[in-house]
CSV table of N, CA and C and ligand atoms in Angstrom, one decimal:
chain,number,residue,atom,x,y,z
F,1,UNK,N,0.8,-1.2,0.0
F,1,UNK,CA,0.0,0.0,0.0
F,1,UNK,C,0.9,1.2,0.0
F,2,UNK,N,0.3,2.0,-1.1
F,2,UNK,CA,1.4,3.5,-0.8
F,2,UNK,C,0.8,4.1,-0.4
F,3,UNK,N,1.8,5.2,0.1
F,3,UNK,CA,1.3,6.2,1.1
F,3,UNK,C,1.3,7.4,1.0
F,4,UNK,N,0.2,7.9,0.1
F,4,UNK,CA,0.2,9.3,-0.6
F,4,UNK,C,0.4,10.3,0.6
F,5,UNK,N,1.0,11.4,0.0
F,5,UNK,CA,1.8,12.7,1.1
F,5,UNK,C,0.0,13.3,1.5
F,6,UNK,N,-1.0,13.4,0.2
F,6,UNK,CA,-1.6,14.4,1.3
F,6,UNK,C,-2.8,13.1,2.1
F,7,UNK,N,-2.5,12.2,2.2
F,7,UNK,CA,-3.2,11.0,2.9
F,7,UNK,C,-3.7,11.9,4.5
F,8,UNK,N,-4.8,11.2,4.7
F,8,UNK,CA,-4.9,11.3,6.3
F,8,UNK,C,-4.3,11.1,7.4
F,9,UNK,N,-3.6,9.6,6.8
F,9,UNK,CA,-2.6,9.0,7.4
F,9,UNK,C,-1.7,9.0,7.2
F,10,UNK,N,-1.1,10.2,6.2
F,10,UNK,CA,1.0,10.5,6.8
F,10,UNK,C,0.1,12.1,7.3
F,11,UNK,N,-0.7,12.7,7.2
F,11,UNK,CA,-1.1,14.2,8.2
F,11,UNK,C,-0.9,13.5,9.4
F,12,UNK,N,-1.2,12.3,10.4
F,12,UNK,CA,-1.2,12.0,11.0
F,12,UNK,C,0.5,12.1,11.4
F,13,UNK,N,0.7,11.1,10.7
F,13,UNK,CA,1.7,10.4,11.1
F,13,UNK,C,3.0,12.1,11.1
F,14,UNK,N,3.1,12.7,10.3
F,14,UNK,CA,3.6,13.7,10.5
F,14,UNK,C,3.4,14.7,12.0
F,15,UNK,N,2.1,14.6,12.1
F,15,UNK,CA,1.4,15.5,13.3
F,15,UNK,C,2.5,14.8,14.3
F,16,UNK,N,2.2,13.2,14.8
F,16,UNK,CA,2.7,12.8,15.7
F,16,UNK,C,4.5,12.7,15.6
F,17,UNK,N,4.9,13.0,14.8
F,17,UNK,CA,6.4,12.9,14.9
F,17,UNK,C,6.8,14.2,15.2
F,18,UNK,N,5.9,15.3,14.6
F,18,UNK,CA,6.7,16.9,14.9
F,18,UNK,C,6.2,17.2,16.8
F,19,UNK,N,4.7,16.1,17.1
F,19,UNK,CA,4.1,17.0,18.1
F,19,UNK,C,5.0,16.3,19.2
F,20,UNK,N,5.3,15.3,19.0
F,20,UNK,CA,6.2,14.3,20.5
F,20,UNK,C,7.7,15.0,20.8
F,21,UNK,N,8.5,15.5,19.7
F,21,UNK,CA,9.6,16.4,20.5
F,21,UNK,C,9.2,17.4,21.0
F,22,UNK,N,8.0,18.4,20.1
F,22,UNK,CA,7.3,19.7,20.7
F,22,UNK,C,7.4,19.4,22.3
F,23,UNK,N,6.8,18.5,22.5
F,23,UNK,CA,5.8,18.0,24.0
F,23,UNK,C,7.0,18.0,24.7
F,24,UNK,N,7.7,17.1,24.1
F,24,UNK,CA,9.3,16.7,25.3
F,24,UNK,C,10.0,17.8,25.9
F,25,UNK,N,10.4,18.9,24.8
F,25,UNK,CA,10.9,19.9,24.9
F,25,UNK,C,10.2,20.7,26.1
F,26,UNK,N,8.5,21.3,25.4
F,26,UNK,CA,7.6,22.0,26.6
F,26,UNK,C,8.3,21.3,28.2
F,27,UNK,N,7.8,20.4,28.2
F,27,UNK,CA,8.0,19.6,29.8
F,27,UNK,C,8.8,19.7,30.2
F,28,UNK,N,10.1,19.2,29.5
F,28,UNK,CA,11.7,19.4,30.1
F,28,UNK,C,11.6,21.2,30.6
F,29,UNK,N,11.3,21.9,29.6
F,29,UNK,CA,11.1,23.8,30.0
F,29,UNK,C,10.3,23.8,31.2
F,30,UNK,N,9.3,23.4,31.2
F,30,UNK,CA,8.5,24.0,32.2
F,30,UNK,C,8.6,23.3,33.7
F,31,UNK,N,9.5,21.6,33.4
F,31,UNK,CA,9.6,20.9,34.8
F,31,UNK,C,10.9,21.8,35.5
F,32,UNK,N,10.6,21.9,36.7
F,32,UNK,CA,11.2,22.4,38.0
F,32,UNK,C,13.1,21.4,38.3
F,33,UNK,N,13.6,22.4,37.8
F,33,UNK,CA,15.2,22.3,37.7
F,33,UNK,C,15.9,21.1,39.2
F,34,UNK,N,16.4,20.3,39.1
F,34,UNK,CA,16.6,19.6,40.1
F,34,UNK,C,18.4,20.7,40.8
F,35,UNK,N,18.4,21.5,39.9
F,35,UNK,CA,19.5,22.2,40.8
F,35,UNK,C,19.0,23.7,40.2
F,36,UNK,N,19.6,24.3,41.4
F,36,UNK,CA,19.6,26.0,41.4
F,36,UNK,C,19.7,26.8,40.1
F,37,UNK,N,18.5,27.0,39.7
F,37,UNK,CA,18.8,27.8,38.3
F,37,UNK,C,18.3,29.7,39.1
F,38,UNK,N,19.6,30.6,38.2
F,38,UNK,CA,19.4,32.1,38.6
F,38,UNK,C,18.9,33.0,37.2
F,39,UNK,N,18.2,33.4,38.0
F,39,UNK,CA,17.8,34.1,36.7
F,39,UNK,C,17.7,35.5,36.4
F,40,UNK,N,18.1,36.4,35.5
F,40,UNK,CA,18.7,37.4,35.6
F,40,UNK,C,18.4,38.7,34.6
F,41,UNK,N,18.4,39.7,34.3
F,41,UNK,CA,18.0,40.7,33.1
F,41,UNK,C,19.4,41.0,32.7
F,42,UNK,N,19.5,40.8,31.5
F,42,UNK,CA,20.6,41.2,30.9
F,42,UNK,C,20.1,42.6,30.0
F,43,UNK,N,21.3,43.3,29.3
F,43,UNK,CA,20.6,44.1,28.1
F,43,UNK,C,21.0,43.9,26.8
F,44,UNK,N,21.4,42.8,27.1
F,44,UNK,CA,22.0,41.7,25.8
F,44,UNK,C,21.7,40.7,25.0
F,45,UNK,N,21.7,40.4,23.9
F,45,UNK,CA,21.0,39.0,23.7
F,45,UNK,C,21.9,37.7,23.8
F,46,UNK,N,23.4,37.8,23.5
F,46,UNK,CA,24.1,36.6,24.1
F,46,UNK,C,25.6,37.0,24.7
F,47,UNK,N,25.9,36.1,25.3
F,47,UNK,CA,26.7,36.2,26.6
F,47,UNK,C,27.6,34.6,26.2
F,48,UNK,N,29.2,35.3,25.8
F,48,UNK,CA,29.4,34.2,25.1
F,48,UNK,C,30.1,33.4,26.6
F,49,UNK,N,30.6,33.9,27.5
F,49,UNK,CA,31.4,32.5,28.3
F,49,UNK,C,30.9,33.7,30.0
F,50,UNK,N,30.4,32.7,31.1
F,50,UNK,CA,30.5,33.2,32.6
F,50,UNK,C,31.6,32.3,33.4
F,51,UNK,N,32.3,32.9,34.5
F,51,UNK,CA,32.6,32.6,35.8
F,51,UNK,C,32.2,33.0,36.7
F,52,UNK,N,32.3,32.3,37.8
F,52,UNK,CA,31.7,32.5,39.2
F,52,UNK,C,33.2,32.9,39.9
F,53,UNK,N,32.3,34.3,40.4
F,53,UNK,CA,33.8,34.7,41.6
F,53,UNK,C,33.5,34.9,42.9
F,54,UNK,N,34.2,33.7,42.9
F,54,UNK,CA,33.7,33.2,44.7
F,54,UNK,C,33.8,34.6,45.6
F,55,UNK,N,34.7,35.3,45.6
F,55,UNK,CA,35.3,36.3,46.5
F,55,UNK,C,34.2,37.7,46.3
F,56,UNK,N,34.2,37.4,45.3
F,56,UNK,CA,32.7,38.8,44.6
F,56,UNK,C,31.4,38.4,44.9
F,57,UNK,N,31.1,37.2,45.3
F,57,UNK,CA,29.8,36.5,45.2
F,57,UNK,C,29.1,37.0,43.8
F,58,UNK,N,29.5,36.9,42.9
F,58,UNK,CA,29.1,37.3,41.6
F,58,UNK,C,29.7,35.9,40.5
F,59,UNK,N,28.5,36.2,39.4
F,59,UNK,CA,28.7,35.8,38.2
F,59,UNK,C,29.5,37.3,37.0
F,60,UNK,N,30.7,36.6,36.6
F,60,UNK,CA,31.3,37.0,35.5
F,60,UNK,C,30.8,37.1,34.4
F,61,UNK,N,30.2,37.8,32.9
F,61,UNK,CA,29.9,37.1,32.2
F,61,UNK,C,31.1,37.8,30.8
F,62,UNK,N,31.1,37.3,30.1
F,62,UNK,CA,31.3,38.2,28.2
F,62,UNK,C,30.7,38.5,27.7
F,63,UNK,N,30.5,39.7,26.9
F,63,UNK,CA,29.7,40.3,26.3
F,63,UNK,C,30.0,39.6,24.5
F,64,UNK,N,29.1,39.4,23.8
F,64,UNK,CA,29.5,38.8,22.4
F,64,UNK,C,30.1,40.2,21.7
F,65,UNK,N,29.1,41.0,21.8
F,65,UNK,CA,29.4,42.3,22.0
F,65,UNK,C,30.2,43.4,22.1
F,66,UNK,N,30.8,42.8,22.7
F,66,UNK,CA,32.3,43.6,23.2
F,66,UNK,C,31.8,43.6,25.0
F,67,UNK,N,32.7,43.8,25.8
F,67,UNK,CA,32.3,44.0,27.1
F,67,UNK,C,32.2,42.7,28.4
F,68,UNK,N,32.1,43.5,29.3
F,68,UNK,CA,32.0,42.3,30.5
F,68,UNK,C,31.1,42.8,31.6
F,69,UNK,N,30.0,42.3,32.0
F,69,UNK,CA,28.9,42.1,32.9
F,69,UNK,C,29.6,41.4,34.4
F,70,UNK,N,28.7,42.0,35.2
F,70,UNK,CA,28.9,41.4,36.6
F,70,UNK,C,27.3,41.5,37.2
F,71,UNK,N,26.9,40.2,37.4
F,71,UNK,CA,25.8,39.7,38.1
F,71,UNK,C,25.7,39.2,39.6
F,72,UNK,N,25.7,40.1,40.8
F,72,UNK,CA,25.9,39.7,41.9
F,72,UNK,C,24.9,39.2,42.5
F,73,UNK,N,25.2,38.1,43.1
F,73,UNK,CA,24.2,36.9,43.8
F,73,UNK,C,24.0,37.7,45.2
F,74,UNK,N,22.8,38.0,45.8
F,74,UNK,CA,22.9,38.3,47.2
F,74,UNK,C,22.7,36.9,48.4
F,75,UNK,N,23.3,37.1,49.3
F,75,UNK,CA,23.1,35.5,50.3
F,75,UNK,C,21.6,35.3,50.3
F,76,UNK,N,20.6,35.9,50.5
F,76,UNK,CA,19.0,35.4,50.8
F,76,UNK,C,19.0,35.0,49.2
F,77,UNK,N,20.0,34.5,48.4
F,77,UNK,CA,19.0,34.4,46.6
F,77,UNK,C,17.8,33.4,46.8
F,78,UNK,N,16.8,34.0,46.6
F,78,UNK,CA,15.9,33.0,46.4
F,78,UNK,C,15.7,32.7,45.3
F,79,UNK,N,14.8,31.8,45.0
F,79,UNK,CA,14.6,30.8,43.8
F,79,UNK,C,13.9,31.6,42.2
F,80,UNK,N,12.8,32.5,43.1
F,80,UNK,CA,12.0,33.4,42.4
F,80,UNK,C,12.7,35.1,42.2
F,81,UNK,N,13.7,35.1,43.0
F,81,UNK,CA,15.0,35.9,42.6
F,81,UNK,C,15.3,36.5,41.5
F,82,UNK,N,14.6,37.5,40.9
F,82,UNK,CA,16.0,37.7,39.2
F,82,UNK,C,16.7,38.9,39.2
F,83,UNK,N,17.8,38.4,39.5
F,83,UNK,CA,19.4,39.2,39.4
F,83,UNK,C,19.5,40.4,38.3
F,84,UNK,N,20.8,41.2,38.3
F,84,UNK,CA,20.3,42.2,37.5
F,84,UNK,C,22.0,41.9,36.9
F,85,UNK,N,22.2,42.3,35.8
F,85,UNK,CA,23.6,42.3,35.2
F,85,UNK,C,24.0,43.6,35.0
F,86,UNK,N,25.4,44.3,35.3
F,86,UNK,CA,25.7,45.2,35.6
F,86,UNK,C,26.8,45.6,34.6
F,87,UNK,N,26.8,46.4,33.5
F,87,UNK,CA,28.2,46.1,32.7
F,87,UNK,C,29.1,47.1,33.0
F,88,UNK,N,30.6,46.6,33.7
F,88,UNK,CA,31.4,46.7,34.3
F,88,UNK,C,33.0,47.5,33.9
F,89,UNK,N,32.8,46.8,32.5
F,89,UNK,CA,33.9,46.7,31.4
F,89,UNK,C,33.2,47.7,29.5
F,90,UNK,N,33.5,48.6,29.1
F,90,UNK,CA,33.1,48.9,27.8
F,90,UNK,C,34.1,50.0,27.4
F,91,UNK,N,35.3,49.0,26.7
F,91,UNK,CA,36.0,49.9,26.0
F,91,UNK,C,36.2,50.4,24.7
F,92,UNK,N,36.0,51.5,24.7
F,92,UNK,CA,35.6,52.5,23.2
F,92,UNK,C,36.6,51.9,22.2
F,93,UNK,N,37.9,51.8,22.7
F,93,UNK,CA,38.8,51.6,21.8
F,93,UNK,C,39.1,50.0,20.9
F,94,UNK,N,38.1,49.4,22.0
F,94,UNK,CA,37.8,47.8,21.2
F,94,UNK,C,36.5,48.0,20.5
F,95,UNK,N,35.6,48.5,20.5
F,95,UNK,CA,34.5,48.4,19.9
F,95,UNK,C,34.4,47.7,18.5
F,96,UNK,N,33.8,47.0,18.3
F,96,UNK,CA,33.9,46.0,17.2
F,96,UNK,C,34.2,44.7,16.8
F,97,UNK,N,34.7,44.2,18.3
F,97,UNK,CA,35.4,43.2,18.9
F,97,UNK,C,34.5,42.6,20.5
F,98,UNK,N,34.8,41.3,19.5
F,98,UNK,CA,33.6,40.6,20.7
F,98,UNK,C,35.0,40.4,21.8
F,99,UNK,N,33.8,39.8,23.1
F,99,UNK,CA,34.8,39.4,24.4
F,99,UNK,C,34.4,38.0,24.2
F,100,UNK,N,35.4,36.9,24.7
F,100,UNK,CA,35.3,35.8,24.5
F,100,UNK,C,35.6,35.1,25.7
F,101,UNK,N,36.3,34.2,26.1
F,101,UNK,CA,36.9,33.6,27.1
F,101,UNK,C,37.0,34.3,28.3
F,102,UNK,N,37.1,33.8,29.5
F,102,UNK,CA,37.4,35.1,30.5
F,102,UNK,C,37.7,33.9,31.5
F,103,UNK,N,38.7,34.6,32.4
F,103,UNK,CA,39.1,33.7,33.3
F,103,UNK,C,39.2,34.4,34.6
F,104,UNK,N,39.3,34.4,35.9
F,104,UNK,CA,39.5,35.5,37.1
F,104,UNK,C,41.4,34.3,38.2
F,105,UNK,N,41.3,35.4,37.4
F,105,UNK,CA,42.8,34.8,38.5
F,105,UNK,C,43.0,35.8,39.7
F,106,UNK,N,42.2,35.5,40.9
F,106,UNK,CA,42.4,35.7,42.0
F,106,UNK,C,43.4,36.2,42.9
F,107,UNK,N,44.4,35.3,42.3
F,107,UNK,CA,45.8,35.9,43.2
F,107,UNK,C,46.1,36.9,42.4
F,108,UNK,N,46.2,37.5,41.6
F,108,UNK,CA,46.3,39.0,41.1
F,108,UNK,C,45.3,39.6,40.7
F,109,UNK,N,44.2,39.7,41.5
F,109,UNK,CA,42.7,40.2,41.4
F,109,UNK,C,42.7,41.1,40.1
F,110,UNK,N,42.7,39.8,39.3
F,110,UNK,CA,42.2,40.5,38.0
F,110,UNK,C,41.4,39.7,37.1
F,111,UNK,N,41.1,40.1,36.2
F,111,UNK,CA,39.9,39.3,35.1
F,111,UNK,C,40.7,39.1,34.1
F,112,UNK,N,40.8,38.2,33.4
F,112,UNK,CA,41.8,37.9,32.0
F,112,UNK,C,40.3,38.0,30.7
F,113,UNK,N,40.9,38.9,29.7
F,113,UNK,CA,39.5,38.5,28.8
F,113,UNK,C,40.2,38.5,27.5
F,114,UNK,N,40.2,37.4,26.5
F,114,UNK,CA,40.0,37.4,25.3
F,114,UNK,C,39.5,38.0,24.3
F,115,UNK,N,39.6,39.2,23.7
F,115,UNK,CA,39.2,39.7,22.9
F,115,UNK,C,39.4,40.0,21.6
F,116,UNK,N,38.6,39.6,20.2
F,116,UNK,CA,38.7,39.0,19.1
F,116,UNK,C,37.7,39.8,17.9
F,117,UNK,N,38.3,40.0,16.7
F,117,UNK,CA,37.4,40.4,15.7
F,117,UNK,C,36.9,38.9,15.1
F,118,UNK,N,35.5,38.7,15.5
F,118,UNK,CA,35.0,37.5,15.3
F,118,UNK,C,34.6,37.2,13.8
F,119,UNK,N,34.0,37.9,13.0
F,119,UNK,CA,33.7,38.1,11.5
F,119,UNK,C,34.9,38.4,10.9
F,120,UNK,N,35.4,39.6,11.1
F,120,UNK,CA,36.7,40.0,10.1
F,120,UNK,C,38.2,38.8,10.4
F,121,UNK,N,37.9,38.3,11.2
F,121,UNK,CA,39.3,38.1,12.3
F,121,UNK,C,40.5,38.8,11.9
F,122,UNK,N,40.4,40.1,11.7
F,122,UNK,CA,41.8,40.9,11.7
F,122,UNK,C,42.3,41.6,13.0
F,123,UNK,N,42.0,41.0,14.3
F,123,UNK,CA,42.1,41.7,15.5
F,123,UNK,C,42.0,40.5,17.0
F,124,UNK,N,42.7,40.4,17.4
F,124,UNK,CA,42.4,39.4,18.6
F,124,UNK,C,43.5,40.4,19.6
F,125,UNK,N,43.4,40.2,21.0
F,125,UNK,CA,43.8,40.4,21.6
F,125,UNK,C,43.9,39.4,23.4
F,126,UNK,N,44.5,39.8,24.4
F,126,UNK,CA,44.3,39.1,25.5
F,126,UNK,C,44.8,40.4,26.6
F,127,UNK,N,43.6,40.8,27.5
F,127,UNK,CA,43.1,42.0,27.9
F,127,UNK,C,42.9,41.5,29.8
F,128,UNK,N,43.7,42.5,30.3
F,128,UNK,CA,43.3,42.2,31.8
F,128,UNK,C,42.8,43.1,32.6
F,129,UNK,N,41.9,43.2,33.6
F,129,UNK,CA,41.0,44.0,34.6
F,129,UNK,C,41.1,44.1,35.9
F,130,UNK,N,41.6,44.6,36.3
F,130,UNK,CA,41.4,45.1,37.8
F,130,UNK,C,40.0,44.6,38.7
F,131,UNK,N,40.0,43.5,39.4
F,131,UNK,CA,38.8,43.0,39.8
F,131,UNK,C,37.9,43.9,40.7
F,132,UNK,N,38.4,44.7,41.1
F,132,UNK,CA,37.8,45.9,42.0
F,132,UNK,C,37.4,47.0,41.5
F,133,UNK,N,39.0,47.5,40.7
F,133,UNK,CA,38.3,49.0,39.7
F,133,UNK,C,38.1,48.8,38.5
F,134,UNK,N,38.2,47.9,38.2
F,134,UNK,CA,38.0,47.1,37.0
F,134,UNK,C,38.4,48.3,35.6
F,135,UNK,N,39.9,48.5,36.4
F,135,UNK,CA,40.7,49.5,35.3
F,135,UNK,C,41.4,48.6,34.4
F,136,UNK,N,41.8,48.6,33.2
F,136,UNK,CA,42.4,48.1,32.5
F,136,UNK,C,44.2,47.9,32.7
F,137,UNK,N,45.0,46.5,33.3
F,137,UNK,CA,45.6,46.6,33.6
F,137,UNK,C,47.2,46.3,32.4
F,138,UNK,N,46.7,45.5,31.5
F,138,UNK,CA,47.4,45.4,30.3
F,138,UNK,C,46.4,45.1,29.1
F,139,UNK,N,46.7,45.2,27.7
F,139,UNK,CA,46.5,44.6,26.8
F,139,UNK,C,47.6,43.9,25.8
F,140,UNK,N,47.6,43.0,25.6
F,140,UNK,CA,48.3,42.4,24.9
F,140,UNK,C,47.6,41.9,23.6
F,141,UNK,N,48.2,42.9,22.1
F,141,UNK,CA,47.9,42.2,21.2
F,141,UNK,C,48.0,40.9,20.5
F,142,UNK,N,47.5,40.3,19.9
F,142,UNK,CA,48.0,38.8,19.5
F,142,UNK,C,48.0,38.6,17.9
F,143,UNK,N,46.9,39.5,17.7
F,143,UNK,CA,47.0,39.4,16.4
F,143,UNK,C,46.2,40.8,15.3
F,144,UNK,N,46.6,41.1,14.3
F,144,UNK,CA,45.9,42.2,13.8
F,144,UNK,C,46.2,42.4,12.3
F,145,UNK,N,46.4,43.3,11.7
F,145,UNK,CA,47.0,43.6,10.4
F,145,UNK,C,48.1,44.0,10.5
F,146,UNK,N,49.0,44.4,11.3
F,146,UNK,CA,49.7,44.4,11.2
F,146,UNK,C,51.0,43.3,12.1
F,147,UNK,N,50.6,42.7,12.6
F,147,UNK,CA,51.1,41.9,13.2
F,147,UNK,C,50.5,40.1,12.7
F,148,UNK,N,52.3,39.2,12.9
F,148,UNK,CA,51.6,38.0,12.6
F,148,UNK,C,50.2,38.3,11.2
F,149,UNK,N,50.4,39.0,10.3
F,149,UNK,CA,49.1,38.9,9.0
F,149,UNK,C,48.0,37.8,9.3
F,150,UNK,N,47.3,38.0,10.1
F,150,UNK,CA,45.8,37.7,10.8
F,150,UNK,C,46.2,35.9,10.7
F,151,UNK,N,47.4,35.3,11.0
F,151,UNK,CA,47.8,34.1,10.8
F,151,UNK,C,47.1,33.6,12.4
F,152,UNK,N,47.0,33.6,13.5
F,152,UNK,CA,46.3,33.4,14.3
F,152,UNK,C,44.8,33.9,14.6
F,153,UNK,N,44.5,32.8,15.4
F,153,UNK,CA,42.7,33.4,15.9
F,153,UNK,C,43.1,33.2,18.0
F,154,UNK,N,42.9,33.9,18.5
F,154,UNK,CA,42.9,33.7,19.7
F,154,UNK,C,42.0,32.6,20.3
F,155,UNK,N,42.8,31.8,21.0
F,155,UNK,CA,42.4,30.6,22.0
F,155,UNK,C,41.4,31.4,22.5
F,156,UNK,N,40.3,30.9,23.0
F,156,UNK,CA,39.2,31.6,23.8
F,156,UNK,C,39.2,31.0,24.9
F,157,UNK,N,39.7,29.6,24.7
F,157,UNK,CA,39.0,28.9,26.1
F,157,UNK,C,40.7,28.8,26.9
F,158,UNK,N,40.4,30.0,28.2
F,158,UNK,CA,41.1,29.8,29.3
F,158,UNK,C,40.7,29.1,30.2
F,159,UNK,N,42.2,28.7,30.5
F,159,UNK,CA,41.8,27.9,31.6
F,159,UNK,C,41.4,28.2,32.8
R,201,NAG,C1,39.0,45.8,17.3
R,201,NAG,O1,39.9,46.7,18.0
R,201,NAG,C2,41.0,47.2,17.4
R,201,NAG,C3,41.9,47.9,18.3
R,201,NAG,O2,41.4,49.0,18.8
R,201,NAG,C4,40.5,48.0,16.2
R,201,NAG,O3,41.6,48.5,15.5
R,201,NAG,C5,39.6,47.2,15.3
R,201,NAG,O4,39.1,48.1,14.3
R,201,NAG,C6,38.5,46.6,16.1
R,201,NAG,N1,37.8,45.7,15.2
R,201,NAG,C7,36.6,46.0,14.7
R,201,NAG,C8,36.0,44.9,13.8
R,201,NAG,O5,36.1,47.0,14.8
Protein backbone atom coordinates (compact mmCIF):
# COMPACT_ATOMS: atom_id res chain seq x y z
CA UNK A 1 0.00 0.00 0.00
CA UNK A 2 1.41 3.45 -0.83
CA UNK A 3 1.30 6.18 1.07
CA UNK A 4 0.21 9.25 -0.55
CA UNK A 5 1.81 12.71 1.07
CA UNK A 6 -1.56 14.37 1.32
CA UNK A 7 -3.24 10.97 2.93
CA UNK A 8 -4.87 11.27 6.29
CA UNK A 9 -2.64 9.04 7.42
CA UNK A 10 1.02 10.47 6.76
CA UNK A 11 -1.13 14.21 8.17
CA UNK A 12 -1.21 12.04 11.00
CA UNK A 13 1.67 10.35 11.11
CA UNK A 14 3.62 13.73 10.46
CA UNK A 15 1.35 15.50 13.34
CA UNK A 16 2.70 12.78 15.73
CA UNK A 17 6.37 12.86 14.86
CA UNK A 18 6.65 16.93 14.92
CA UNK A 19 4.11 16.99 18.08
CA UNK A 20 6.16 14.28 20.50
CA UNK A 21 9.64 16.42 20.54
CA UNK A 22 7.30 19.74 20.71
CA UNK A 23 5.82 18.03 24.00
CA UNK A 24 9.28 16.73 25.34
CA UNK A 25 10.88 19.95 24.86
CA UNK A 26 7.65 21.97 26.57
CA UNK A 27 8.00 19.61 29.83
CA UNK A 28 11.68 19.36 30.15
CA UNK A 29 11.15 23.79 30.01
CA UNK A 30 8.52 23.97 32.25
CA UNK A 31 9.60 20.89 34.78
CA UNK A 32 11.24 22.45 37.98
CA UNK A 33 15.21 22.26 37.70
CA UNK A 34 16.65 19.59 40.08
CA UNK A 35 19.51 22.18 40.82
CA UNK A 36 19.62 26.02 41.45
CA UNK A 37 18.76 27.81 38.32
CA UNK A 38 19.44 32.08 38.57
CA UNK A 39 17.77 34.08 36.66
CA UNK A 40 18.73 37.44 35.59
CA UNK A 41 18.02 40.70 33.06
CA UNK A 42 20.62 41.23 30.89
CA UNK A 43 20.63 44.10 28.07
CA UNK A 44 22.03 41.71 25.82
CA UNK A 45 21.00 38.99 23.73
CA UNK A 46 24.12 36.55 24.06
CA UNK A 47 26.74 36.16 26.60
CA UNK A 48 29.37 34.21 25.12
CA UNK A 49 31.37 32.55 28.30
CA UNK A 50 30.51 33.21 32.64
CA UNK A 51 32.62 32.62 35.77
CA UNK A 52 31.74 32.47 39.19
CA UNK A 53 33.78 34.71 41.59
CA UNK A 54 33.71 33.15 44.75
CA UNK A 55 35.27 36.31 46.52
CA UNK A 56 32.69 38.80 44.59
CA UNK A 57 29.76 36.48 45.21
CA UNK A 58 29.10 37.31 41.59
CA UNK A 59 28.70 35.77 38.20
CA UNK A 60 31.32 37.01 35.47
CA UNK A 61 29.90 37.07 32.16
CA UNK A 62 31.34 38.21 28.18
CA UNK A 63 29.68 40.32 26.28
CA UNK A 64 29.48 38.80 22.38
CA UNK A 65 29.38 42.35 21.95
CA UNK A 66 32.33 43.58 23.19
CA UNK A 67 32.32 44.02 27.10
CA UNK A 68 32.01 42.28 30.54
CA UNK A 69 28.91 42.07 32.85
CA UNK A 70 28.88 41.40 36.62
CA UNK A 71 25.83 39.68 38.11
CA UNK A 72 25.94 39.70 41.91
CA UNK A 73 24.18 36.88 43.82
CA UNK A 74 22.86 38.29 47.21
CA UNK A 75 23.14 35.48 50.33
CA UNK A 76 19.02 35.39 50.83
CA UNK A 77 18.97 34.44 46.58
CA UNK A 78 15.86 32.97 46.39
CA UNK A 79 14.56 30.77 43.76
CA UNK A 80 11.99 33.36 42.43
CA UNK A 81 15.02 35.95 42.63
CA UNK A 82 15.96 37.70 39.16
CA UNK A 83 19.40 39.18 39.44
CA UNK A 84 20.25 42.23 37.46
CA UNK A 85 23.64 42.27 35.23
CA UNK A 86 25.67 45.16 35.62
CA UNK A 87 28.23 46.14 32.68
CA UNK A 88 31.44 46.68 34.30
CA UNK A 89 33.93 46.73 31.41
CA UNK A 90 33.06 48.90 27.82
CA UNK A 91 36.02 49.93 26.05
CA UNK A 92 35.62 52.54 23.15
CA UNK A 93 38.77 51.59 21.77
CA UNK A 94 37.82 47.79 21.18
CA UNK A 95 34.46 48.43 19.85
CA UNK A 96 33.88 46.03 17.18
CA UNK A 97 35.39 43.22 18.86
CA UNK A 98 33.58 40.58 20.73
CA UNK A 99 34.80 39.38 24.38
CA UNK A 100 35.25 35.75 24.54
CA UNK A 101 36.86 33.64 27.13
CA UNK A 102 37.44 35.14 30.48
CA UNK A 103 39.09 33.69 33.30
CA UNK A 104 39.49 35.46 37.06
CA UNK A 105 42.83 34.78 38.54
CA UNK A 106 42.40 35.66 41.98
CA UNK A 107 45.83 35.93 43.16
CA UNK A 108 46.26 39.02 41.13
CA UNK A 109 42.69 40.16 41.44
CA UNK A 110 42.22 40.49 38.02
CA UNK A 111 39.95 39.33 35.11
CA UNK A 112 41.81 37.92 31.97
CA UNK A 113 39.48 38.45 28.77
CA UNK A 114 40.02 37.43 25.34
CA UNK A 115 39.17 39.65 22.88
CA UNK A 116 38.74 38.98 19.12
CA UNK A 117 37.39 40.44 15.72
CA UNK A 118 34.99 37.50 15.29
CA UNK A 119 33.75 38.07 11.47
CA UNK A 120 36.70 39.97 10.07
CA UNK A 121 39.33 38.15 12.34
CA UNK A 122 41.80 40.88 11.65
CA UNK A 123 42.10 41.73 15.52
CA UNK A 124 42.44 39.45 18.62
CA UNK A 125 43.85 40.41 21.60
CA UNK A 126 44.27 39.08 25.50
CA UNK A 127 43.07 42.04 27.93
CA UNK A 128 43.30 42.21 31.78
CA UNK A 129 41.03 43.95 34.62
CA UNK A 130 41.39 45.13 37.81
CA UNK A 131 38.78 43.04 39.75
CA UNK A 132 37.81 45.87 42.05
CA UNK A 133 38.28 49.01 39.71
CA UNK A 134 38.01 47.15 36.99
CA UNK A 135 40.74 49.53 35.29
CA UNK A 136 42.41 48.08 32.55
CA UNK A 137 45.62 46.57 33.56
CA UNK A 138 47.37 45.37 30.34
CA UNK A 139 46.53 44.58 26.75
CA UNK A 140 48.33 42.39 24.87
CA UNK A 141 47.89 42.16 21.18
CA UNK A 142 48.03 38.85 19.45
CA UNK A 143 47.04 39.39 16.40
CA UNK A 144 45.89 42.17 13.78
CA UNK A 145 47.04 43.63 10.37
CA UNK A 146 49.73 44.45 11.21
CA UNK A 147 51.13 41.89 13.24
CA UNK A 148 51.63 38.04 12.61
CA UNK A 149 49.14 38.91 9.04
CA UNK A 150 45.77 37.65 10.78
CA UNK A 151 47.75 34.06 10.83
CA UNK A 152 46.26 33.41 14.35
CA UNK A 153 42.74 33.35 15.87
CA UNK A 154 42.85 33.69 19.65
CA UNK A 155 42.37 30.62 21.96
CA UNK A 156 39.21 31.63 23.77
CA UNK A 157 39.03 28.93 26.08
CA UNK A 158 41.10 29.80 29.30
CA UNK A 159 41.84 27.93 31.55
C1 LIG B 1 39.04 45.85 17.29
O1 LIG B 1 39.87 46.68 18.05
C2 LIG B 1 41.00 47.15 17.35
C3 LIG B 1 41.92 47.87 18.34
O2 LIG B 1 41.37 49.02 18.82
C4 LIG B 1 40.53 48.04 16.22
O3 LIG B 1 41.63 48.52 15.49
C5 LIG B 1 39.62 47.25 15.30
O4 LIG B 1 39.08 48.08 14.31
C6 LIG B 1 38.50 46.60 16.11
N1 LIG B 1 37.79 45.67 15.25
C7 LIG B 1 36.63 45.96 14.66
C8 LIG B 1 36.03 44.88 13.82
O5 LIG B 1 36.07 47.03 14.79
Amino acid sequence: MALSLCSLRFLIFIFLVSAIPVAYIISVERAKPPTHVFHYHSAGFFRECAKWDDQGSRFLVSFLEGGVGAIHVPEDDSPDLVLNEVTVVKDFDLTGNASLGITVDRPRNRLLVVVADLLGNRYSALVAYDLSTWKRLFLAQLSGPSKYNHLSFANYKLV
